[in-house]
Coordinates of C-alpha atoms and ligand atoms in Angstrom, one line a residue:
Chain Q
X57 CA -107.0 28.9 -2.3
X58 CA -107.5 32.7 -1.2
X59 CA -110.4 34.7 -2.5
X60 CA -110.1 37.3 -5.4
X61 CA -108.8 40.4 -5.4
X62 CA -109.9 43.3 -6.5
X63 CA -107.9 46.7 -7.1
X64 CA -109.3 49.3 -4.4
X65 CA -108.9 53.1 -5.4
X66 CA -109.2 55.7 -3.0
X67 CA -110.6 58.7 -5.0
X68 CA -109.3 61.5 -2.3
X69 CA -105.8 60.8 -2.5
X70 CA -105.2 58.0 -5.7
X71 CA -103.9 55.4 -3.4
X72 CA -104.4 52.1 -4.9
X73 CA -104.3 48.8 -3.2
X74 CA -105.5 45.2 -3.8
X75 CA -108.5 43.6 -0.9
X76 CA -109.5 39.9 -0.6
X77 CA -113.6 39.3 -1.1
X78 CA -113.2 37.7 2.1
X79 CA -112.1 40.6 3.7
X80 CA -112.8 44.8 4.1
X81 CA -111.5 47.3 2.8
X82 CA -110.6 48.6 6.1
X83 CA -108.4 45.6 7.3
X84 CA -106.6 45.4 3.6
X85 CA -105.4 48.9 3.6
X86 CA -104.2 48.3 7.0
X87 CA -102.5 44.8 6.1
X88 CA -101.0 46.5 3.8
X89 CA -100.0 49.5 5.6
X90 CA -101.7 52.2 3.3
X91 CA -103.6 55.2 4.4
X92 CA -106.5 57.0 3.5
X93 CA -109.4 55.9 5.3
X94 CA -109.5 56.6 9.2
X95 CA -109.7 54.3 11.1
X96 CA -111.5 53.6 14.6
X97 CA -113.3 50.5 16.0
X98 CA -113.0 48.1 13.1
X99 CA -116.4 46.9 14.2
X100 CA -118.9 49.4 12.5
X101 CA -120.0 51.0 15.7
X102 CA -118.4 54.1 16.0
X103 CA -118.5 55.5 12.1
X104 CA -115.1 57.5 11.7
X105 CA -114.3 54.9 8.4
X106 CA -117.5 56.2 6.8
X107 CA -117.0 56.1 2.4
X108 CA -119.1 56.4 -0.1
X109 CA -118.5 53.7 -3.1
X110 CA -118.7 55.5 -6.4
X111 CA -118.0 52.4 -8.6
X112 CA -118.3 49.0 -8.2
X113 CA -120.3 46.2 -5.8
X114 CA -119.3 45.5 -2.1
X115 CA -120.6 43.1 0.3
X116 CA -122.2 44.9 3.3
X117 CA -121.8 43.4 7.1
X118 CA -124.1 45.2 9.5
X119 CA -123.1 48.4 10.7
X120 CA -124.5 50.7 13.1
X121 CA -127.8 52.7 11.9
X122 CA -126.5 55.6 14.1
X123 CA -123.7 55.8 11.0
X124 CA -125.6 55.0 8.0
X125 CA -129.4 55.8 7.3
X126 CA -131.4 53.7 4.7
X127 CA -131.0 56.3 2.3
X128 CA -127.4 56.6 3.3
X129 CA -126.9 52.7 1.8
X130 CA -128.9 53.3 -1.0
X131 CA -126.8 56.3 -2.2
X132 CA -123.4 53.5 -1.8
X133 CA -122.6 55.1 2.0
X134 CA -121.0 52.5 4.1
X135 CA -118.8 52.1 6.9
X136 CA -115.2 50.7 5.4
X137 CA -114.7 48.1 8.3
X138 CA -117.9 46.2 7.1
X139 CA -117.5 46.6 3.2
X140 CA -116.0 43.6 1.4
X141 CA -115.5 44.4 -1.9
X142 CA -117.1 41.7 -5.2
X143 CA -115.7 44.1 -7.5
X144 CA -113.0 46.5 -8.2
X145 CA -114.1 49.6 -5.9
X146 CA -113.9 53.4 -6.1
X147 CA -114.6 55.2 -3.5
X148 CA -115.0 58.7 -1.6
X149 CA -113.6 59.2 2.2
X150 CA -116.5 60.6 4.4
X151 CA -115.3 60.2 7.8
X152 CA -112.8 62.1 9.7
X153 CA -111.2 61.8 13.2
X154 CA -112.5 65.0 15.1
X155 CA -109.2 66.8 16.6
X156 CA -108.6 65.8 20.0
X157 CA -111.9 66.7 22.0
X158 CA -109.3 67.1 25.2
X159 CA -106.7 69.4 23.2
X160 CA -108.3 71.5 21.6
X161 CA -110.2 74.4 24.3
X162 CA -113.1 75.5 21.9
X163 CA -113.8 71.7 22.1
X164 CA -115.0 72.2 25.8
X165 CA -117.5 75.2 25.4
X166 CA -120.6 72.6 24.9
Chain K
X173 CA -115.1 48.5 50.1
X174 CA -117.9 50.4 49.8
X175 CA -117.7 53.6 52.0
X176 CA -121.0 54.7 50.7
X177 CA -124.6 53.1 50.5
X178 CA -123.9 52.5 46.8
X179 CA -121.8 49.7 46.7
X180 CA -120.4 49.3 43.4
X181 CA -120.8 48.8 39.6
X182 CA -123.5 46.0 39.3
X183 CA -124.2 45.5 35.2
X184 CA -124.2 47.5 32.5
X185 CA -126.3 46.9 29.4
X186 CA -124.7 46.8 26.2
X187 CA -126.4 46.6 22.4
X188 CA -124.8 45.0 19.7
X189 CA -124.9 44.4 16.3
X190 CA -124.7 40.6 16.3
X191 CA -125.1 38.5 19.8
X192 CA -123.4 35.3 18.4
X193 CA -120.6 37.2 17.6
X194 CA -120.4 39.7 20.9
X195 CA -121.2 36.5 23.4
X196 CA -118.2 34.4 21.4
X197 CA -116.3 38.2 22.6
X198 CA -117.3 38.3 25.6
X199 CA -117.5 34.9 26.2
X200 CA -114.3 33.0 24.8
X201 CA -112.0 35.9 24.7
X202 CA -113.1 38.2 27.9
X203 CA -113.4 34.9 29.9
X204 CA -116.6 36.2 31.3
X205 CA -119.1 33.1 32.3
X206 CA -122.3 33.3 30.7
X207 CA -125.0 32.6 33.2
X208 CA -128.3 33.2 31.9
X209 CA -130.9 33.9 28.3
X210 CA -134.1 35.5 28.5
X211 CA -137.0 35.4 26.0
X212 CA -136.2 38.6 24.7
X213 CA -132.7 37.1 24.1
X214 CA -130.4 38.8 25.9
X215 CA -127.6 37.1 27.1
X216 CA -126.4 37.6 31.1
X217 CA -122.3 37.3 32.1
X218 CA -120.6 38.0 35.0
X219 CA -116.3 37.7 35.5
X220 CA -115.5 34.8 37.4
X221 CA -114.8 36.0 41.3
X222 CA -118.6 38.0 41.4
X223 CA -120.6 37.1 43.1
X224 CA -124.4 38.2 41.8
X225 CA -125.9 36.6 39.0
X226 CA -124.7 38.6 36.3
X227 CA -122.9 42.2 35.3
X228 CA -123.0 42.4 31.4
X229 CA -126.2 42.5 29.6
X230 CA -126.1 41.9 25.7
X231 CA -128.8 42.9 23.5
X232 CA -129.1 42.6 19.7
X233 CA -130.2 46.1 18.2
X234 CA -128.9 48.2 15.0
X235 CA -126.9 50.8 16.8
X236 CA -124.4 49.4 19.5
X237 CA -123.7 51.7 22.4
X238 CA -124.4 51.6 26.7
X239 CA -128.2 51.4 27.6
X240 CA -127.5 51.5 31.2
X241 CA -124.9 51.4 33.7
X242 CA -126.6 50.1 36.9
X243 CA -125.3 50.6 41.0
X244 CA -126.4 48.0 43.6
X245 CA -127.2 49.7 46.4
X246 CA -126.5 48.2 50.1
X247 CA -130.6 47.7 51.2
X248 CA -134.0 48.8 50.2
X249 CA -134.4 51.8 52.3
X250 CA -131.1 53.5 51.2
X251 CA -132.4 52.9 47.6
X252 CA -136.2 54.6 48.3
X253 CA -133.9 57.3 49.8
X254 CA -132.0 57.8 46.7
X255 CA -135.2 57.7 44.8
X256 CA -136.6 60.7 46.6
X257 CA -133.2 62.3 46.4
X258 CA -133.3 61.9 42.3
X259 CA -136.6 62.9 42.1
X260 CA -136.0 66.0 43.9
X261 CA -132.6 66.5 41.9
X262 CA -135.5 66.5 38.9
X263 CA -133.9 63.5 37.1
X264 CA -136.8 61.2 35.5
X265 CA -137.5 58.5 37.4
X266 CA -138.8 55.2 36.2
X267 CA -139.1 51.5 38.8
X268 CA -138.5 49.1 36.3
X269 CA -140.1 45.7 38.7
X270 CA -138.5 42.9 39.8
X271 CA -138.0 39.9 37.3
X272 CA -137.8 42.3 33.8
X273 CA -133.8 41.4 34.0
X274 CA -133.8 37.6 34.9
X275 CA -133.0 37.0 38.5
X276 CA -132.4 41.0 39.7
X277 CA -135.0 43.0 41.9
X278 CA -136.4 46.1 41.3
X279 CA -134.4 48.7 39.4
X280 CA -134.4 52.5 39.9
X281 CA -133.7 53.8 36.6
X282 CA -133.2 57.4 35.8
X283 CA -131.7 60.1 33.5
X284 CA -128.8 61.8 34.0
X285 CA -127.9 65.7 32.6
X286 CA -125.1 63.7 30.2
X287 CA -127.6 61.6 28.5
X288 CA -127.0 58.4 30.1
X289 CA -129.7 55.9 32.2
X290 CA -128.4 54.9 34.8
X291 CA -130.6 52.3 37.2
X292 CA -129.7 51.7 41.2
X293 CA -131.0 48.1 42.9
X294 CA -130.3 46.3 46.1
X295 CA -131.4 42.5 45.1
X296 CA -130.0 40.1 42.4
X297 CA -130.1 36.8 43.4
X298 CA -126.2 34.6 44.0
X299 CA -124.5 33.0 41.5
X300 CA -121.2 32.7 43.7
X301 CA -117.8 32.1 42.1
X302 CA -117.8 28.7 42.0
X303 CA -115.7 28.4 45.0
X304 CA -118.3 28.6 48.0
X305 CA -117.9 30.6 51.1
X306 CA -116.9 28.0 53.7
X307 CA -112.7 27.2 53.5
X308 CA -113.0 28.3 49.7
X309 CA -109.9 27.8 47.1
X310 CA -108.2 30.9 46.1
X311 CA -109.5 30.6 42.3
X312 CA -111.0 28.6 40.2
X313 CA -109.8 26.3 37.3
X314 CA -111.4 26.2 33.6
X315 CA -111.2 29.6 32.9
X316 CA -111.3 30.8 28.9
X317 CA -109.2 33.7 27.8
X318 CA -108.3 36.7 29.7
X319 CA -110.1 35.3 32.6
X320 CA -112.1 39.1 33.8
X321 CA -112.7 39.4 37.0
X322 CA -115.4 41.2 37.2
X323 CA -117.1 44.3 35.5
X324 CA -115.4 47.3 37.3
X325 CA -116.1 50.7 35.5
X326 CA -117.3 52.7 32.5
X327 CA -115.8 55.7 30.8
X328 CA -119.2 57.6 29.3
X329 CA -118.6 60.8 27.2
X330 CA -121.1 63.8 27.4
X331 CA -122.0 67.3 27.3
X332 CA -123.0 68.7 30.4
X333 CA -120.3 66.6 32.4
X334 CA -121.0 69.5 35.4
X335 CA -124.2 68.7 35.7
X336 CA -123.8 64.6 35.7
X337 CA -121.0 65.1 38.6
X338 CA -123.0 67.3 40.2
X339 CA -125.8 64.5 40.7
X340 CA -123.1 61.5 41.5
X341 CA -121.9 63.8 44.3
X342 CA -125.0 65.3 45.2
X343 CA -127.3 63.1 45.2
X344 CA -125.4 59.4 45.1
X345 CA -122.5 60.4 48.0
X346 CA -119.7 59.8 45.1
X347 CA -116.7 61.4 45.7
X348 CA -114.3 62.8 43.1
X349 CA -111.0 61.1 43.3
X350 CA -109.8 63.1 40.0
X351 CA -110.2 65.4 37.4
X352 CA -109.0 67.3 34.3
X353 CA -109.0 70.6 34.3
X354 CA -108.9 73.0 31.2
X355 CA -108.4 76.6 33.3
X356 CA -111.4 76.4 35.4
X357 CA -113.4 74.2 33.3
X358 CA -113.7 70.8 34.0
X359 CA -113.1 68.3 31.4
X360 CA -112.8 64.9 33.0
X361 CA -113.8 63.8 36.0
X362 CA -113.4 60.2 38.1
X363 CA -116.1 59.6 40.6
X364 CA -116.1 56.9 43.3
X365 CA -118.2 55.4 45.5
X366 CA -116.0 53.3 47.0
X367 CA -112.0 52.6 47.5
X368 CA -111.1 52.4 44.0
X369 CA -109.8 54.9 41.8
X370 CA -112.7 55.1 40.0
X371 CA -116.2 53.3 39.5
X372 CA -117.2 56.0 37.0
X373 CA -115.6 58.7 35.4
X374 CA -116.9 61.2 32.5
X375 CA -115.4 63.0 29.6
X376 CA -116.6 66.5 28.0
X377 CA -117.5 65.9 24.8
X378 CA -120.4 67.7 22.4
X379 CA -122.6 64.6 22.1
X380 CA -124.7 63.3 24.5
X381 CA -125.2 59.8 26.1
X382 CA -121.9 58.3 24.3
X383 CA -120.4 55.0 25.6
X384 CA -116.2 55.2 25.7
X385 CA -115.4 52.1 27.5
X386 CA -116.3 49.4 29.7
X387 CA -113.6 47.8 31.8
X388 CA -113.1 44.8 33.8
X389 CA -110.6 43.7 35.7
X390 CA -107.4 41.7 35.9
X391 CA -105.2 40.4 38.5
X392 CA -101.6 41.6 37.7
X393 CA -99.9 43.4 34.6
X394 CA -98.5 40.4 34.2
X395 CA -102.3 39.4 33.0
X396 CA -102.8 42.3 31.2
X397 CA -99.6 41.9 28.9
X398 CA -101.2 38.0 28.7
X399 CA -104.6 40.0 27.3
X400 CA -102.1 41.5 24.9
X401 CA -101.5 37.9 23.3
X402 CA -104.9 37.0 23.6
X403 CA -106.4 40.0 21.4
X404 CA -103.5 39.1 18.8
X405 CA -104.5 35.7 18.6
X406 CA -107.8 36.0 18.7
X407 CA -107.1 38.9 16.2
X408 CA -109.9 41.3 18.1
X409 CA -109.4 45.0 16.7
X410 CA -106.7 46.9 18.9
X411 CA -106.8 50.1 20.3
X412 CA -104.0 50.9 22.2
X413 CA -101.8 49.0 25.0
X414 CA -100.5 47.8 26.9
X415 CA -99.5 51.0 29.0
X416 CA -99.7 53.0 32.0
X417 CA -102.5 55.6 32.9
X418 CA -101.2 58.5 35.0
X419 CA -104.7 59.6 35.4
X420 CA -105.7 56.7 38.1
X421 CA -102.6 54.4 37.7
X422 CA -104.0 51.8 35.9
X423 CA -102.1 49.1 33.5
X424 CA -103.9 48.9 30.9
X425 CA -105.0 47.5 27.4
X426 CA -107.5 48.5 25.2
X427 CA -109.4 47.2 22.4
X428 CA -113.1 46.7 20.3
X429 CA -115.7 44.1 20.8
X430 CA -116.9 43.3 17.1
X431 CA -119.7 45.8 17.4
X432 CA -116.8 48.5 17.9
X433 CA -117.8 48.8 21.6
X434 CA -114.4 50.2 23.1
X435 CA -113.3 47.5 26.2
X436 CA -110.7 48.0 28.9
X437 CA -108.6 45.0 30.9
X438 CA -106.4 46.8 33.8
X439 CA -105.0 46.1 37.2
X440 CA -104.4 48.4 39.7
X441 CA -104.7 51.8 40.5
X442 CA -104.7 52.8 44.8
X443 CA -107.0 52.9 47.5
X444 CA -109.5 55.8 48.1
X445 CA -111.0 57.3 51.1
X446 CA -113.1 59.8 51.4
X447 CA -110.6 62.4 53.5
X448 CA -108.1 62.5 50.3
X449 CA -107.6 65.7 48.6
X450 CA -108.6 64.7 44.8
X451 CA -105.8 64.4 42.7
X452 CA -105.9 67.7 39.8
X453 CA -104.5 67.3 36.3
X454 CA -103.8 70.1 34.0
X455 CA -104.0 69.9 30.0
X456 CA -101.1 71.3 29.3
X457 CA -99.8 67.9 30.9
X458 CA -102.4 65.8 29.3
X459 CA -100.0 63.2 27.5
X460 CA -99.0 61.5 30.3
X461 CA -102.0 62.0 32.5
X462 CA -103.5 59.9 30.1
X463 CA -100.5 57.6 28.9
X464 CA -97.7 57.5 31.1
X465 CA -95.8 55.9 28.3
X466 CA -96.2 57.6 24.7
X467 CA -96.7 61.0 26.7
X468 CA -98.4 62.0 23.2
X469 CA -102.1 62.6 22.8
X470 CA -104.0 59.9 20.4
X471 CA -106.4 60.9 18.4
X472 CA -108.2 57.8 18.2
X473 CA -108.2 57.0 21.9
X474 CA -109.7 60.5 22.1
X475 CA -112.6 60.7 20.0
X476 CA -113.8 57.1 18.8
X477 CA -117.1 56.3 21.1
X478 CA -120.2 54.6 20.6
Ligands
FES544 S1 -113.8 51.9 12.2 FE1 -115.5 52.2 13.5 S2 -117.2 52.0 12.1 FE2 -115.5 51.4 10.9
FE2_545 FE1 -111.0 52.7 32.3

């Protein structure tokens, strides 16, 4: 028997795609080889998968504090790699990849 | 072999955000031996051919990240004579006693211009490899997963990587076996204090006191492509690998304990000594410097740190 489903919406760019409540919506989109949210450690330590759920209910595996304040999790912030979604899920992309530190030269003038 | 009063690596201390989970890591899957708890409830590992009591410190916190990368140093009066030297270089200083990590001496701890604590000792008590030192066997059987040798480097990530090099060569007799250069700036550096490619090596980057990876080592690439299997079946987040680094000329794999703490395996680079020129590379050539391979820049690899 595998866990619901629910239908996963990615309000940046429409993609649509259907997670497990056993599993986040980090690993599903890349199971099923969608795009939309970056991703990084997988682990919720380094906070480039950040989202912001605008609709519905998601389990919440710890995550780094560095990434997401208190008030952060009460306004539905999260890190997608330790979200597991109880509902169908909207949600916002907060995170980005920085360009490459090492290619780009302003990158350097610290 | 150390060609320096600082010998080598000796532990680094790492938070995560769930110890079960991070000792079952680096533990079952690492192959790392654990080797002692303490009443705070860390956790103490080493790899399986070191020979002190532990080099990977685990601590349960909300943030994971390094606390410390620590040095053994070869006796107590070259480490009071690095302790004047960082106190004059102006880092703060702090002697952490005897006994506060289980079965370590004294620490030296101090600040570095990066961000980063870094600690220098000269006593942790023998744990040996399970092999003795009288007509030992070459290895030792009942090993778990990748089977880590021992602890070998770190990769940190900071701003004022001139000033940090500056006090590893300064101060702690490192020598720079490599470095990226962007024009005249310096953008990477690899520091050793020994015959290794590197036992440190820093990246500029606009935060301070960020963790890249810790490494540990492996006895062939034929382990490391073994590593390879093990992360897939122990499905442990990938990062990128197995390749080659031209930067170094380590094989290589890398991938994510479960608190997204970036780890290396590798084996092999060359041997070091002190009259070498260090090896310069440009980043206009920056793909393969850093994979041989792809030749191609990777975002990820680039920017995700703890
Ligand atoms: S991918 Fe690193 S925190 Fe989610
Ligand atoms: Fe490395």
């Amino acid at each position: 028997m595998s866990a619901p489903r629910h239908q996963i919406v990615i309000a940046d760019t429409a993609e649509t795609y259907l997670c497990g409540e056993d599993e986040t919506l980090l690993k599903a989109m890349e199971r099923l080889n969608r795009k939309g949210i970056p991703v990084g450690c997988r682990g919720g330590g380094c906070g480039i998968c950040k989202v912001q759920i605008t609709a519905g209910d998601c389990l919440r595996r710890r995550m780094s504090r560095a990434h997401v304040s208190v008030e952060d999790e009460a306004r539905g912030i999260g890190l997608a790699c330790c979200l597991l979604p109880q509902s169908d899920v909207t949600l916002q992309v907060l995170g980005q990849l920085r360009a490459p530190v090492l290619a780009a030269q302003s990158r350097w003038k610290t | 072999m150390a060609l320096s009063a600082v010998l080598r690596p000796g532990h680094v201390g790492l938070r995560v955000l769930d110890l079960d989970a991070a000792l079952k890591h680096y533990r079952d899957s690492l192959g790392l031996i654990e080797t002692a708890r303490d009443a705070q409830g860390r956790i103490y590992l080493k790899g399986w051919d070191e020979l002190d009591w532990f080099s990977v410190v685990l601590r349960e916190a909300d943030a994971p990240g390094m606390d410390y990368m620590a040095f053994k140093v070869l006796n107590a009066t070259h480490l009071a004579r690095y302790e004047a030297a960082l106190k004059a270089f102006g880092c703060k200083v702090e002697c952490i006693p005897a006994g506060e990590l289980a079965h370590c001496g004294e620490r030296v701890r101090f600040d570095s211009p990066t961000g980063h604590v870094f600690e220098l000792y000269c006593e942790k008590e023998v744990y040996g490899n399970g092999m003795g030192r009288q007509n030992p066997n070459p290895w030792v059987e009942g090993l778990k997963g990748m089977q880590a040798q021992r602890f070998d480097h770190c990769l940190i990530y900071g701003d004022d990587l001139d000033g940090t090099v500056k006090l590893f060569r300064e101060v702690l007799e490192f020598d720079l076996t490599e470095r990226v250069m962007e024009g005249d700036l310096m953008v990477g550096a690899f520091l050793c204090c020994s015959n290794k490619a590197h036992d440190l090596a820093l990246i500029r980057h606009p935060e301070k006191a960020k963790l890249h990876h810790v490494s540990f080592l492996l006895g062939s690439w034929e382990e490391v492509l073994r590593a390879a299997d093990l992360i897939s079946m122990h499905d442990i987040s990938l990062d990128i690998g197995p390749t080659r680094h031209g930067i170094t000329r380590g094989r290589t794999i890398y991938f994510f304990d479960p608190s997204g703490n970036r780890n290396e395996v590798f084996s092999g680079d060359y041997t070091w000594y002190p009259d070498h020129e260090p090896i310069t590379w440009t980043t206009d050539q920056l793909g393969r410097a850093i994979f041989f391979h792809d030749r191609q820049l990777n975002e990820k690899f680039l920017s995700v740190v703890t």
